[in-house]
CSV table of C-alpha atoms in Angstrom, one decimal:
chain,number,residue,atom,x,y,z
A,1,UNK,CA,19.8,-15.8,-7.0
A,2,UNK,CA,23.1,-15.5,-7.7
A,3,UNK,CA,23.2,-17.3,-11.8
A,4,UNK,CA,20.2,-14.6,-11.7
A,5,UNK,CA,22.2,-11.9,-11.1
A,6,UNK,CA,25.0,-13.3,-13.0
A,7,UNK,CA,22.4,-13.5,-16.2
A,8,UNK,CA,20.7,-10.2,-15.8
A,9,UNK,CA,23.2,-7.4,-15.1
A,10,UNK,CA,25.0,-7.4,-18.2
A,11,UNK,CA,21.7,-5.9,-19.0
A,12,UNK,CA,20.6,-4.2,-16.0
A,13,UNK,CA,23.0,-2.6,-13.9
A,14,UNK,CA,21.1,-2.7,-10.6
A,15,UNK,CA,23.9,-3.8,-8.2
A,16,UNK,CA,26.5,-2.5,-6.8
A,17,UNK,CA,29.3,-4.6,-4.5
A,18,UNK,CA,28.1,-7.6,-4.6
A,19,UNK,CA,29.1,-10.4,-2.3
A,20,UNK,CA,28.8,-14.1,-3.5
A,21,UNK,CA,31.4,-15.7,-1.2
A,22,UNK,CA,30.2,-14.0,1.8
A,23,UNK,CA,26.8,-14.5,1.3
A,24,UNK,CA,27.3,-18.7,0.1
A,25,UNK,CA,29.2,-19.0,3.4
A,26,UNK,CA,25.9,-17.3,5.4
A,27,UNK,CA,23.4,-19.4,3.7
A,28,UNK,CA,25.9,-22.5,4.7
A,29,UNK,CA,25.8,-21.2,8.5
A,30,UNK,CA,22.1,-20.6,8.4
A,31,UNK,CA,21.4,-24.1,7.1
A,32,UNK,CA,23.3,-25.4,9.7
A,33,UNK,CA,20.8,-23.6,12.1
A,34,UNK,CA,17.4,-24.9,10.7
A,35,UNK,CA,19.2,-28.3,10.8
A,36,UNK,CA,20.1,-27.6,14.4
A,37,UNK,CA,16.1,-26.2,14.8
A,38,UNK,CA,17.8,-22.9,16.2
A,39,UNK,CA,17.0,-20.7,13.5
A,40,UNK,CA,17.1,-16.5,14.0
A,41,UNK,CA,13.7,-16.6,12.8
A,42,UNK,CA,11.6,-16.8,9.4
A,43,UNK,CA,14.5,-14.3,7.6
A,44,UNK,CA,17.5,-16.7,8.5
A,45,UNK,CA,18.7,-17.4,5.4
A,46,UNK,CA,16.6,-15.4,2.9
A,47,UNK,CA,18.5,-13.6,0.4
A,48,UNK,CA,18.0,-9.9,0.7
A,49,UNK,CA,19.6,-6.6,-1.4
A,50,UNK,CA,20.1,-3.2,0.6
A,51,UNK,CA,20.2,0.3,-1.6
A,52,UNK,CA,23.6,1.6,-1.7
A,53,UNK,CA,22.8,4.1,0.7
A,54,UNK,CA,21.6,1.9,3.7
A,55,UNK,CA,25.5,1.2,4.7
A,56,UNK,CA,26.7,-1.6,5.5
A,57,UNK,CA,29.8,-2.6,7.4
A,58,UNK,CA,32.8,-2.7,5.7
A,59,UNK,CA,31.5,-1.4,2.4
A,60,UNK,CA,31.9,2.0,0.9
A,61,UNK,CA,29.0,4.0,0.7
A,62,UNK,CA,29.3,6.2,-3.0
A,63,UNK,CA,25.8,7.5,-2.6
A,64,UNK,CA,25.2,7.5,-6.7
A,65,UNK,CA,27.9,9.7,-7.2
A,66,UNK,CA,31.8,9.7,-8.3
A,67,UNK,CA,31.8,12.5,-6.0
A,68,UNK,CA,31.7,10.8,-2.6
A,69,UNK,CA,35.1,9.0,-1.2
A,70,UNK,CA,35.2,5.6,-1.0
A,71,UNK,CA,35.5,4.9,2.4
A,72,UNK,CA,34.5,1.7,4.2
A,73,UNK,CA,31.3,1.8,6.7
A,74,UNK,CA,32.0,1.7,10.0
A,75,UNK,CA,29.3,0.0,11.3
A,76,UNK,CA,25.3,-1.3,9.6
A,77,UNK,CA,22.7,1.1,9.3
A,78,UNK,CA,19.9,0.4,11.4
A,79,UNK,CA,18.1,-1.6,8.9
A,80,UNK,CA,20.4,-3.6,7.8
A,81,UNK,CA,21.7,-4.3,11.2
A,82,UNK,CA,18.0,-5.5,12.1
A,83,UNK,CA,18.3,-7.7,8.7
A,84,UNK,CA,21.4,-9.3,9.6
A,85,UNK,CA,20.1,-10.1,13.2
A,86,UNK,CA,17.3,-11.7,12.0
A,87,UNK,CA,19.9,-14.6,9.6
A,88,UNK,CA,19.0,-12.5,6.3
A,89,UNK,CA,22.0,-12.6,3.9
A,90,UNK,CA,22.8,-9.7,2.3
A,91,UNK,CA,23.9,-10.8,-1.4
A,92,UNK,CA,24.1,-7.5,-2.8
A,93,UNK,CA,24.0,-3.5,-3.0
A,94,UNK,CA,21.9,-1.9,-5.2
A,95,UNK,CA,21.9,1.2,-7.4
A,96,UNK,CA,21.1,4.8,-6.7
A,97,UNK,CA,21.6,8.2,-8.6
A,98,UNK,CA,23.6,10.6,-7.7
A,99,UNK,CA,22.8,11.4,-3.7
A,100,UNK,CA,19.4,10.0,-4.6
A,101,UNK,CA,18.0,13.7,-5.8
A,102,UNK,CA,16.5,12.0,-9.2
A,103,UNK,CA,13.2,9.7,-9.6
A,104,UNK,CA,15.1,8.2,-12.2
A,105,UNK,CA,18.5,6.3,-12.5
A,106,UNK,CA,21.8,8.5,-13.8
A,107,UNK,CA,24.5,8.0,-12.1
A,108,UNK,CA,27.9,9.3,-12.5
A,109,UNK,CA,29.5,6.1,-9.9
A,110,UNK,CA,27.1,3.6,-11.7
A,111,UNK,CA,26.2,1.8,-15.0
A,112,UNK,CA,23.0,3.0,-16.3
A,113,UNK,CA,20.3,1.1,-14.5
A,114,UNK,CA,17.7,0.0,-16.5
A,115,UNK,CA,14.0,-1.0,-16.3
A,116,UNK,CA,13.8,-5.0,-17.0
A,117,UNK,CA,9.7,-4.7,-18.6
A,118,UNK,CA,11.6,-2.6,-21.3
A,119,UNK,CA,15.4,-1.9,-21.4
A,120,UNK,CA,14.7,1.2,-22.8
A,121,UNK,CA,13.0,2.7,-19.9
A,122,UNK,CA,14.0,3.8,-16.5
A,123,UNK,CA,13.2,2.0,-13.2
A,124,UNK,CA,12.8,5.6,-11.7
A,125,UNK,CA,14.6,6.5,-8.7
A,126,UNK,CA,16.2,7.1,-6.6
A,127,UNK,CA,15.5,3.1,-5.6
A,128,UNK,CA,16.6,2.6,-9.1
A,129,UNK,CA,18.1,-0.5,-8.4
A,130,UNK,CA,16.8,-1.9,-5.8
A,131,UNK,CA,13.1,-2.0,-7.8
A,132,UNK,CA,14.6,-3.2,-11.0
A,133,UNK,CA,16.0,-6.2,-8.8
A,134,UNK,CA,13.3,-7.1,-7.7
A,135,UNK,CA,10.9,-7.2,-10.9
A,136,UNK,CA,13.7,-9.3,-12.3
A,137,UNK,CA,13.7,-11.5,-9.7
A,138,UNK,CA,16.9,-10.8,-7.6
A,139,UNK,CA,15.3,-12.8,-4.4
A,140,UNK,CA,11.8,-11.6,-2.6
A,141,UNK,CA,13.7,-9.2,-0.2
A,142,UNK,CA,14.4,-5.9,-1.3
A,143,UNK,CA,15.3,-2.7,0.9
A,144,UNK,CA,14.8,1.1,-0.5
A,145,UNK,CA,14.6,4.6,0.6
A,146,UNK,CA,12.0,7.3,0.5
A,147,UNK,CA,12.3,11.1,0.6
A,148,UNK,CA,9.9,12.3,-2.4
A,149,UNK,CA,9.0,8.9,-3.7
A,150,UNK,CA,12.0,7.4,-4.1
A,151,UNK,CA,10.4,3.9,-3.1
A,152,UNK,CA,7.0,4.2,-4.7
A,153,UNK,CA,8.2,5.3,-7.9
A,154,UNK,CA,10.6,2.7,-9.0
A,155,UNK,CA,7.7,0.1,-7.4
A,156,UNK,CA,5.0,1.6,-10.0
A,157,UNK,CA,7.5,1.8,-12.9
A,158,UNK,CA,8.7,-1.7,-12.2
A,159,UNK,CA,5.5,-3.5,-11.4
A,160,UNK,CA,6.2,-4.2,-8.0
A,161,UNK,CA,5.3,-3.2,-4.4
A,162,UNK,CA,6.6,-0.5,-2.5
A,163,UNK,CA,5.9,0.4,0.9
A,164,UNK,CA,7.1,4.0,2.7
A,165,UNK,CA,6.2,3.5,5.9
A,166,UNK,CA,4.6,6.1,8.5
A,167,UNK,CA,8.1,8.8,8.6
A,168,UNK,CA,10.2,7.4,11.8
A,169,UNK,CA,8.3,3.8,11.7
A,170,UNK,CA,11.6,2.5,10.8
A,171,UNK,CA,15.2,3.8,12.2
A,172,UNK,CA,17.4,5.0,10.0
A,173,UNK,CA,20.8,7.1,9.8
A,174,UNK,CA,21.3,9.8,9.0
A,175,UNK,CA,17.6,10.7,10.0
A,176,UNK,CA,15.4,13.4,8.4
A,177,UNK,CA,12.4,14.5,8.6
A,178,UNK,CA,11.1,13.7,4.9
A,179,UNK,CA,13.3,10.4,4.6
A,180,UNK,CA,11.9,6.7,5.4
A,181,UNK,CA,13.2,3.1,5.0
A,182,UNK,CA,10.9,0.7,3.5
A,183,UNK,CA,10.5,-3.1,1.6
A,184,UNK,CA,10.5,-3.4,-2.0
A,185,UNK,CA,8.7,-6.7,-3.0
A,186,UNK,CA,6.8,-8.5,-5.5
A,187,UNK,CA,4.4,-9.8,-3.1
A,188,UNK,CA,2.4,-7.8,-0.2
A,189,UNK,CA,3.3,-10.6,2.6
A,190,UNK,CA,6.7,-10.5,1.9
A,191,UNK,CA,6.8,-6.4,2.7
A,192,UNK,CA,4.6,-6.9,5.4
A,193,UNK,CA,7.0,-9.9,6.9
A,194,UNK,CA,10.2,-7.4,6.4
A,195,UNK,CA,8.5,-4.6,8.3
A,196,UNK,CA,8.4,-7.4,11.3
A,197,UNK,CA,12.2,-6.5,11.3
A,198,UNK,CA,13.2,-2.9,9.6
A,199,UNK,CA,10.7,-1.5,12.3
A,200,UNK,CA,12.5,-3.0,15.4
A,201,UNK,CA,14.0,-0.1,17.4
A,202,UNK,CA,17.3,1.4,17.2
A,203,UNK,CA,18.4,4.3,19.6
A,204,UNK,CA,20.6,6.0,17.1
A,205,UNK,CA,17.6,7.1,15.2
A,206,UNK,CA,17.0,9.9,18.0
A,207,UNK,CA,14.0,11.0,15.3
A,208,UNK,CA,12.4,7.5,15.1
A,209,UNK,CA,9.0,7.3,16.8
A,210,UNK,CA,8.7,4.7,19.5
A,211,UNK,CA,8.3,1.1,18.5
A,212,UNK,CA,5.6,-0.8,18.9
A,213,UNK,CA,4.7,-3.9,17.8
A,214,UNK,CA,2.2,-4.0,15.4
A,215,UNK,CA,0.4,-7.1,13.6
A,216,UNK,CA,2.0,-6.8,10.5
A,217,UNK,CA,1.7,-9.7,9.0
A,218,UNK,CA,-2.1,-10.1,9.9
A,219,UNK,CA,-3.4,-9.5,6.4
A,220,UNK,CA,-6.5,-11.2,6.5
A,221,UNK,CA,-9.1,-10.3,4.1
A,222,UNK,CA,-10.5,-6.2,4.3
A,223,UNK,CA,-14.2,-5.9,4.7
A,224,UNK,CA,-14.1,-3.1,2.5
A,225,UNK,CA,-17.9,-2.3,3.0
A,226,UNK,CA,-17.9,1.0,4.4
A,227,UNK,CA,-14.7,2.4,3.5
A,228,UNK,CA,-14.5,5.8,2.3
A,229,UNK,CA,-11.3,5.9,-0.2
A,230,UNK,CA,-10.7,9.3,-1.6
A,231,UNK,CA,-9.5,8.8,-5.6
A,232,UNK,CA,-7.1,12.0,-6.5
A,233,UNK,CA,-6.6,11.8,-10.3
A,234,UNK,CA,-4.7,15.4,-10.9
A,235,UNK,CA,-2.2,16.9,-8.6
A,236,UNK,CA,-2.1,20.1,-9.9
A,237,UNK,CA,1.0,19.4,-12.0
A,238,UNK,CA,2.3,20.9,-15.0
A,239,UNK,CA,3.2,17.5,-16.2
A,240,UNK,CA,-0.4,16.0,-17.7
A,241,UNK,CA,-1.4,12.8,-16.3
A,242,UNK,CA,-1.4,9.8,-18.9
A,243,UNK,CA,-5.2,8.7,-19.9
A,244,UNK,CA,-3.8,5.2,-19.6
A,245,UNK,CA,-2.7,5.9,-16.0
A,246,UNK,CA,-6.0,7.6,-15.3
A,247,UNK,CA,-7.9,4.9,-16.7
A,248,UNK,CA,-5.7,2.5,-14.7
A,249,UNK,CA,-6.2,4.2,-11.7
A,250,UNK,CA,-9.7,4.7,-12.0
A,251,UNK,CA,-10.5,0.8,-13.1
A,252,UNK,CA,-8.9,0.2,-9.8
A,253,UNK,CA,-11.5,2.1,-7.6
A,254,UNK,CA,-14.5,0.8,-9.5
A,255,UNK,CA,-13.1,-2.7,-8.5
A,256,UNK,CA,-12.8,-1.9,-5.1
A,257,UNK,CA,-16.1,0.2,-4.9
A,258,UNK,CA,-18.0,-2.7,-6.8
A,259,UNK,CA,-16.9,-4.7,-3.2
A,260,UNK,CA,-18.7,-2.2,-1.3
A,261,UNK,CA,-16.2,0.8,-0.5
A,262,UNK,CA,-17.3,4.0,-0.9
A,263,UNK,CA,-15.0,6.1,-3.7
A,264,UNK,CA,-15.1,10.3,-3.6
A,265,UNK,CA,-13.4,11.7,-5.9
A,266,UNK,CA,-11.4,14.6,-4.5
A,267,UNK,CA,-9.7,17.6,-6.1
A,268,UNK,CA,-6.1,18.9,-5.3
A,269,UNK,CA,-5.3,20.5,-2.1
A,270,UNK,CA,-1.8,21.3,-2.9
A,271,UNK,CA,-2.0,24.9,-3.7
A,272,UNK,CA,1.2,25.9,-5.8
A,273,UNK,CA,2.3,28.0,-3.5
A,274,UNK,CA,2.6,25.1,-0.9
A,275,UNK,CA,4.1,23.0,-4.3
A,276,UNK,CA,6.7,25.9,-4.8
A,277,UNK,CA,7.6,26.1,-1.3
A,278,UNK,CA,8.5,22.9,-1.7
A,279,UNK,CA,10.4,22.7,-4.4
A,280,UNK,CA,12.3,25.6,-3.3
A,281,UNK,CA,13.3,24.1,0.3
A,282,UNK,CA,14.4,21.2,-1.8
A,283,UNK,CA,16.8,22.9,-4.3
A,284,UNK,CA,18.0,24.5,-1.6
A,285,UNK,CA,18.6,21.5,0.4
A,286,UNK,CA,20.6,19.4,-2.4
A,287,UNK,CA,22.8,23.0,-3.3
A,288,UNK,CA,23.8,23.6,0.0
A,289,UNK,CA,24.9,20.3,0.4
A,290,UNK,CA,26.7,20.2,-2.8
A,291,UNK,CA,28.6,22.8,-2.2
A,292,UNK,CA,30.1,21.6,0.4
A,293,UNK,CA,31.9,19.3,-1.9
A,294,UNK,CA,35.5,20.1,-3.0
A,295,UNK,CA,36.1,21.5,-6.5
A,296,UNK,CA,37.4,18.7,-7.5
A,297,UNK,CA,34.2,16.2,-6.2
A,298,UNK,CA,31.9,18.8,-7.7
A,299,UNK,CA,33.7,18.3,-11.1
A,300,UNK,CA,32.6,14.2,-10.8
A,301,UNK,CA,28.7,14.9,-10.0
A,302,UNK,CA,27.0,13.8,-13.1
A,303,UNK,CA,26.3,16.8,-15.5
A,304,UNK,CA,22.2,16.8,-15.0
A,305,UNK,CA,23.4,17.9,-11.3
A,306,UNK,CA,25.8,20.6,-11.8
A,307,UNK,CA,23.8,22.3,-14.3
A,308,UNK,CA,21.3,22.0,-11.5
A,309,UNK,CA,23.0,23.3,-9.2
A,310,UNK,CA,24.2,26.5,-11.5
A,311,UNK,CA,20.7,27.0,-12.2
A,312,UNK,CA,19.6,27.5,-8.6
A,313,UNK,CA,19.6,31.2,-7.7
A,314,UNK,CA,21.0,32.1,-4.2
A,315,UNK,CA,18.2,33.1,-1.5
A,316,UNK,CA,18.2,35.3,1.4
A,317,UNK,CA,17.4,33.9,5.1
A,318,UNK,CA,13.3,34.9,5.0
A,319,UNK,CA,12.9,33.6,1.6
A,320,UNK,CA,14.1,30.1,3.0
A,321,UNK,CA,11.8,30.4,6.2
A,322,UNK,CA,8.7,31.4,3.7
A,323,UNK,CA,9.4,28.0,1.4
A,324,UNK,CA,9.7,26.0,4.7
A,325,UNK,CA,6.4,27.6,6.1
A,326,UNK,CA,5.0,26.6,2.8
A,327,UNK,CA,6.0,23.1,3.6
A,328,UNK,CA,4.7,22.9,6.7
A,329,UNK,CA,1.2,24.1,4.9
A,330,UNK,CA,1.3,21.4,3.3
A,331,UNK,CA,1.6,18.7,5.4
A,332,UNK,CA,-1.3,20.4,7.4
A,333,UNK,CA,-3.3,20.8,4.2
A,334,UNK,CA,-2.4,17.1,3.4
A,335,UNK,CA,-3.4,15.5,7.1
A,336,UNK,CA,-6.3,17.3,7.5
A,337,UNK,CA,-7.2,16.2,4.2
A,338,UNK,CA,-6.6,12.4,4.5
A,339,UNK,CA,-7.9,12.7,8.2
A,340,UNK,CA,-11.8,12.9,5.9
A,341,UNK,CA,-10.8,9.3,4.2
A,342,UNK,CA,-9.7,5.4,5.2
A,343,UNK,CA,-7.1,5.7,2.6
A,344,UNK,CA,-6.8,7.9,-0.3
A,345,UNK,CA,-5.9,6.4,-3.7
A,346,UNK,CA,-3.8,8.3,-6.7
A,347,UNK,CA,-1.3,7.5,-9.0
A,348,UNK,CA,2.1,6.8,-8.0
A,349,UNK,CA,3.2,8.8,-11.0
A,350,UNK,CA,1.8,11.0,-13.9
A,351,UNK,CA,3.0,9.0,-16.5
A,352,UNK,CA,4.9,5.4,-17.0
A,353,UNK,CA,8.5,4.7,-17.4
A,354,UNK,CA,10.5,7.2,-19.3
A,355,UNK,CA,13.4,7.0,-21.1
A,356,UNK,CA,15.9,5.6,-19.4
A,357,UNK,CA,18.5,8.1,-20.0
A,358,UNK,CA,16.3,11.2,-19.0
A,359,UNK,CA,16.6,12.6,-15.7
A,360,UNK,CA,12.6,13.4,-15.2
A,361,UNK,CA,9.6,12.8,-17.5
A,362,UNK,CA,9.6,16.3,-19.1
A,363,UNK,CA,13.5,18.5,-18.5
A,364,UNK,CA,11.2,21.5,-19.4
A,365,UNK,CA,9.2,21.4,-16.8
A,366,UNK,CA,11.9,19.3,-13.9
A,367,UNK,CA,11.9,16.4,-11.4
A,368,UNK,CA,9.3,18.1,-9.0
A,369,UNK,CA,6.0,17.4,-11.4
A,370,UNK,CA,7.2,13.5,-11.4
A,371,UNK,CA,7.0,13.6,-7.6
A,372,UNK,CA,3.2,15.7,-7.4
A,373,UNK,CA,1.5,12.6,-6.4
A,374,UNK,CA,4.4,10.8,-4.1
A,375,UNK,CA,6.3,14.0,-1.9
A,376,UNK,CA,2.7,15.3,-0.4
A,377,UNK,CA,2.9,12.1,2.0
A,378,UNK,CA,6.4,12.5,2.9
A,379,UNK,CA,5.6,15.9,4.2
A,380,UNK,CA,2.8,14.5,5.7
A,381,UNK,CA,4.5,11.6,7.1
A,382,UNK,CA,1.4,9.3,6.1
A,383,UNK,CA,2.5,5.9,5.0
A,384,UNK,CA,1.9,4.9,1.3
A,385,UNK,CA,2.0,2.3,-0.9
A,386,UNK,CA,2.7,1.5,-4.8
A,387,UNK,CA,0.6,-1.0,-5.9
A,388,UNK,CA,0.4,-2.4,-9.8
A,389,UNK,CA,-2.9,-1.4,-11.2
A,390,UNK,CA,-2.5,-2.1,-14.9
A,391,UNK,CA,-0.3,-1.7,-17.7
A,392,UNK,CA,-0.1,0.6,-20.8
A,393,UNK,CA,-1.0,-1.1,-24.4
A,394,UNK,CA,3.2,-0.8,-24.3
A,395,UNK,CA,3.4,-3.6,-21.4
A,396,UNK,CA,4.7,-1.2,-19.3
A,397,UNK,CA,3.1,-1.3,-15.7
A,398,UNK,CA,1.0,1.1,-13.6
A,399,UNK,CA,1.3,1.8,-10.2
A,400,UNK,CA,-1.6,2.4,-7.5
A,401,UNK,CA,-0.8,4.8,-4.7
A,402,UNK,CA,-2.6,3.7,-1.4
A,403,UNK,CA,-1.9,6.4,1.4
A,404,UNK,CA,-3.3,5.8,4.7
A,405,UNK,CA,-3.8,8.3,7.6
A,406,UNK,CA,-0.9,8.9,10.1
A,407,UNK,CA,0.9,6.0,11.4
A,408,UNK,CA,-1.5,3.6,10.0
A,409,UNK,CA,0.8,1.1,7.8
A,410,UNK,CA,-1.1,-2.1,8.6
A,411,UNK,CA,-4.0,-0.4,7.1
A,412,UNK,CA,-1.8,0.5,4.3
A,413,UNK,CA,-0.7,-3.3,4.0
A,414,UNK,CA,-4.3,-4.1,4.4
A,415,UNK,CA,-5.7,-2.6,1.4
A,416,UNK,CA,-3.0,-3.1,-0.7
A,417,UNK,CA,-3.4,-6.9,0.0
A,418,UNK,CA,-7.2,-6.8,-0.8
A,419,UNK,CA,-6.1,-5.0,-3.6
A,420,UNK,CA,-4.0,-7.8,-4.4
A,421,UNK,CA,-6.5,-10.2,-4.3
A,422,UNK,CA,-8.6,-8.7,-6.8
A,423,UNK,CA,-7.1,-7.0,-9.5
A,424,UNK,CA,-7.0,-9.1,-12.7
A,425,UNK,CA,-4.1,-11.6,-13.5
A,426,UNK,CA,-0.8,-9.6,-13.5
A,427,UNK,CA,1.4,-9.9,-16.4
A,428,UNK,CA,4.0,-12.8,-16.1
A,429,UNK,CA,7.3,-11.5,-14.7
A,430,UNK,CA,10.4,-10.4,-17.5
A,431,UNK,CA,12.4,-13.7,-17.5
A,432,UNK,CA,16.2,-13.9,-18.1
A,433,UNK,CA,15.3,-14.8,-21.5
A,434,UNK,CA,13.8,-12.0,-22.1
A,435,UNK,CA,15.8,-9.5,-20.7
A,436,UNK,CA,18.5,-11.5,-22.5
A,437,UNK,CA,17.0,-10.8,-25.6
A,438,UNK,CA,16.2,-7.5,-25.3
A,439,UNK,CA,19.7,-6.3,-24.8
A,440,UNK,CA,20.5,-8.1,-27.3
A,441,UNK,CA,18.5,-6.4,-29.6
């Protein structure tokens, strides 16, 4: 993993503190354990990468941005405390833009990350790094966070699988009420087998929802006769949906309907009010924060946020309490919604990988259109997927969105793994080679 990494990031950019020498002497102590038969469990000793944000002790946390100080960590987040009790190494930190409030990958503390199916491209965000790693082959372990669609997104874009779990199923820090921790993976099984751990409880999540221990690795085969799988094609956004991603999308549910599930196609229930609310209450959000910077951290954010920030127009106290009423319509509209379906199907994302440099799919029209299909389920709290589905005549891949009804992620893991099992061939992975080669070029 590490002559991987050592190949790859030249072109890349997806890590960020990366720790041979630690992680060489944990592999040596946890192969002194299976030797001894007194291993931690079926993680001791698999190599794992943690976004930037998921802190770690010892390490700084930058969050994406020249603006934060670097101070150590004090202690492990939750989930990378549970990781390290269970023998996984961590090898590396991934990449993030700035306070993860992009689904794409500037940053003004890291290298440009890139997408490894084309170097041109993004990876999306703000798990920018973690999915790049993992469709270039960084290890099978891969840890991300979720707010908008900051897991799925980068998953679809990269060709890989993304889980955001039901919101709380996994403790976190500094817990919020949109924002989950979830597995990044090239494999269903190996997201499912992660989820064994990040979901273990932790009592400094006072939001988390009470554990339980669910079968999560008990993907057998779906009967998918009698399913009832809403497909969603068009979110309401501004920003068109690609016909390749529609015909992707859509090639996906005759497959699974042709195995006897029953597909309804469904129209938007976001209304824009609801959609405006929300983007509102997030502006808002990410300015207030901001601000709190001092002058002279605000002059390091990357440029795409400060003009963001100028652009936001100040609001009085109602105006607030209308946008977060609006969200909270939402994730009513959305429940009762998903509560007529098994599992509703979309796009991850309107489009495929954009330009790498860009900061959304369209700057006319901003970040919230690439998030229409993702943000509803983090209001909602639903766990969903991203899934590959296809790629465009570019070779760029497709993502699938899978969302499930409240606090049903083994369903979620389910379909996604009957999905799995009956798509046509994915492509081959990028190899060194060729990501070699392209940044050569």
């Amino acid at each position: 993993m590490l002559d991987r990494i050592e190949a790859c990031e030249p072109a890349l950019h997806a890590t960020y503190a990366i720790s041979a020498d630690a992680a060489l002497a944990e592999a040596r102590a946890s192969e002194t354990r299976w030797r001894g038969n007194a291993s931690l469990g079926p993680l001791d000793g698999v190599p794992v990468t943690v976004k930037e944000n998921v802190a770690s002790k010892g390490t700084p946390v930058p969050l994406g941005s020249a603006a934060s100080d670097l101070v150590p960590a004090e202690d492990d987040a939750p989930p990378m405390a549970r990781l390290r009790e269970a023998g996984a190494i961590l090898v590396t930190k991934t990449t993030m833009p700035d306070f993860g409030l992009l689904a794409a990958a500037p940053s003004s503390f890291h290298a440009l990350t890139r997408n490894p199916w084309d170097l041109s491209r993004t990876p999306g965000g703000s798990s920018s790094g973690a999915a790049a790693a993992a469709a270039a082959g960084y290890g099978p372990l891969h840890v991300g966070t979720d707010i908008g669609g900051s897991i799925r997104i980068p998953a679809g874009f990269c060709g890989v699988f993304g889980l955001k779990p039901s919101w709380g199923r996994v403790p976190h820090l500094n817990p919020y009420f949109l924002r989950v921790t979830g597995p990044i993976t090239r494999e269903v099984a190996d997201a499912a087998k992660m989820m064994e751990v990040l979901s273990l409880p932790d009592e400094r999540d006072y939001m988390s929802l009470p554990y339980q221990p669910l079968p999560w690795s008990d993907l057998a085969p779906t009967d998918l006769r009698g399913l009832r799988l809403a497909l969603l094609l068009d979110a309401g956004s501004d920003l068109a949906v690609d016909p390749e991603v529609v015909a992707a999308v859509s090639g996906a549910a005759r497959i699974l309907e042709a195995q006897g599930a029953t597909i309804v196609p469904v129209d938007n229930w976001v209304e824009d009010e609801m959609r405006q609310g929300f983007s509102t209450f997030m502006h808002i959000r990410a300015a207030a924060d901001l601000e709190e910077l001092r002058p002279e951290q605000q002059q390091k954010l990357h440029p795409i946020i400060r003009e963001a920030i100028a652009r936001q127009p100040e609001i009085d106290a109602k105006a607030l309490h209308r946008a977060q009423r609006s969200v909270l319509a939402m994730k009513q509209r959305t429940t009762q919604v998903s509560a007529g379906f098994d599992f509703v199907l979309s796009p991850v994302s309107p489009g495929p990988a954009f330009a790498a440099e860009l900061w959304c799919a369209d700057p006319e029209i901003g970040i919230v259109s690439d998030t229409v299909f993702t943000s509803v389920h983090n209001v909602s709290g639903q766990p969903a997927a991203s899934i590959t589905c296809g790629y465009t005549k570019a070779g760029l891949p497709i993502g699938l969105q899978i969302a499930g009804r409240r606090f049903d992620d083994v369903g979620v893991l389910r379909l996604s793994r009957a999905w799995e099992l009956l798509r046509p061939e994915p492509r081959a992975w990028p190899t060194q080679q060729v990501i070699r080669s392209a940044a050569m070029t």
